[in-house]
Amino acid sequence: MFDRSRVSSRLGPPRVLLMIVVSLVSTSSGIAGKVELSGGGQLTGDVRRTEKPDGSTAHVVVRVDQDLSIAVAGAHVRRAVEADELKEYRERAAAAGQDAEAQFELARWCKSKTLLPQYRYHLTRTIEIEPDHSLARAALGFVRNKSETGWISYEVLRRSQGLIEDMKGRWVLPEVLAASQFADESDKKSKLWIKQFRRMNANAIRGDAEAMAEIEAIDDPYATDAIAAELIRSRKAKTNLRTLRLGYVRLLGRLRTFGAVKALVEAGLNEPDELIRQEALRQLTEYGASSAVATYVPLLQSQSPEQVKAAARALAYFPNPELAFAYTNALITEHKIKTQIGSGGTQAGFGNNGGAGLTQGAKIVEQTIPVRHPEVLQLVKMIAPKVDYGYNETEWRNYFAALRNPHRSDLRRDP
C-alpha cells in the first residue's frame, strides 16, 4: 500500500517525483497531459500552468488524482503539454488519414504546439504517402540528389563535400573549424593572462623584485595582449614607469607574435616617450620590419602634418631606395585649414541711397596650404646622401628616375 504521508517528506528532485507519479497513474484512464523535465524524465496527469507577470512559466502543477497534485518550478520544466492539446492532437491525427497534405499540415500544427516527436512522425508519414513532397523533405533535412535520382539527407550531402558541422550547426571545412577552435582557445588563454599580468604589474610598480623577475621570464605567446594593453595604458601613469615600460617593449620584441608586432608598430608611431618609441622601432628592425613599413608608408599622405612627421620619423629606421618616389611625394603635402576673416561681431551700415543694413564682420574660410616636412627630407637624404635638392620634388623625381633608367648614348646593338 502506497503511504501518502511519506510523499510530502520526500518530494524533492524531479527524478523522485517521476517515481511517485508513475506508481499512481499506471491504472488511470482518459487522456493525460505531459510534463518533460529539464533533468530528464517526464510526468503525466492533468497539467495546469501558472505564469509570471512577464508571461514565463512560474510553476507547472500536475494533478495525479483527486487527492494528489505535484508542483514543479518552471526552471525544471523543459516542456509542458496540457491534456486538451493532446486530445486535439488525437482528433486531428485520426482525421488526417492517408492524405499527404493533411499529414503535413498536422506536422506543422504539432510544431506550433511544441509536440516535436509527433512533428517529425507526421513529416515522415507525409513522405511515406508522397515521396516527393518537397516541403516535408526539406523540413526533415533532405535535398535533391543532383548526381542521382531521388533525395539525399543534407548531412550526408555536406559530409560528401568534405564538410563537418560545428557547435552552432554550421557546415564548414575541417581546417576552418580547427582554426575557429584554436582562436577560441587562444582567446580564453589571453584573457587569463590579462588578470594575471595586472597583478604582476601592480607588484612590479611597488618595487617587488620577484614580480619583475616573473615578468622578465614570460615566454608564453598568449601573454602578448596583456603586455600590449599595459604598455598603452601606462602612458597616462602619474609615476615614472620608463624602466618598466622599456622592459615591456623588449619583452614584446622577444615574443615575436603578430600581436607583439602590432603593438610595437603602434608604439613606434604614437609613443610620446622618445626613448621607448626608439626602442620599439629598434625591436621592429629585428622582427616585424615589413609590417612596420606597410603601416607607415601610407601615412606619408595623411591630411595631418603631425602624422606625416611621425610616419617619416619611424620610417627612418627602415630606409628603402625602392620607396624613393613615396618619400619624394611627401616632401611637401597640402593640408586644409580653416581661418577667420574679419574681426567678428555684427556691424550696421548705410548705403548710398540712405538704406540701412546689418552685416557680419567675420567669416570662416577654408584654405589649402603647403607644408614642408624636414623629417621626410632627412629620410630622402638617407637613400641619396650625395645630392641635395631640398624640397624640389621635381628634381628629386628626375634624379631617382635617372638612377633607375641610366642614359645610354649609343642604343645600337652589338653585331
XYZ file of N, CA and C in Angstrom, residues 163-164 166 170-183:
51
model
N 32.728 18.518 -45.608
C 32.411 19.476 -44.555
C 32.022 18.763 -43.266
N 32.175 19.470 -42.159
C 31.763 18.944 -40.862
C 30.930 20.019 -40.157
N 29.798 22.366 -37.067
C 30.366 22.949 -35.854
C 29.308 23.029 -34.758
N 26.618 24.966 -38.168
C 27.073 25.387 -39.491
C 28.010 24.335 -40.077
N 27.941 24.149 -41.387
C 28.809 23.186 -42.070
C 30.017 23.920 -42.630
N 31.185 23.531 -42.162
C 32.418 24.228 -42.541
C 33.503 23.208 -42.865
N 34.558 23.705 -43.488
C 35.707 22.845 -43.752
C 36.391 22.486 -42.433
N 36.983 21.297 -42.349
C 37.646 20.907 -41.098
C 38.715 21.901 -40.655
N 39.462 22.461 -41.622
C 40.515 23.404 -41.243
C 39.935 24.710 -40.713
N 38.745 25.093 -41.220
C 38.089 26.296 -40.713
C 37.628 26.081 -39.278
N 37.063 24.913 -39.007
C 36.636 24.591 -37.648
C 37.827 24.542 -36.705
N 38.919 23.926 -37.172
C 40.122 23.841 -36.340
C 40.657 25.234 -36.022
N 40.650 26.122 -37.028
C 41.130 27.488 -36.807
C 40.226 28.232 -35.828
N 38.913 28.016 -35.953
C 37.970 28.675 -35.054
C 38.150 28.185 -33.618
N 38.311 26.876 -33.466
C 38.520 26.313 -32.126
C 39.822 26.811 -31.520
N 40.853 26.929 -32.375
C 42.140 27.436 -31.901
C 41.997 28.889 -31.454
N 41.240 29.679 -32.235
C 41.044 31.085 -31.890
C 40.295 31.210 -30.571
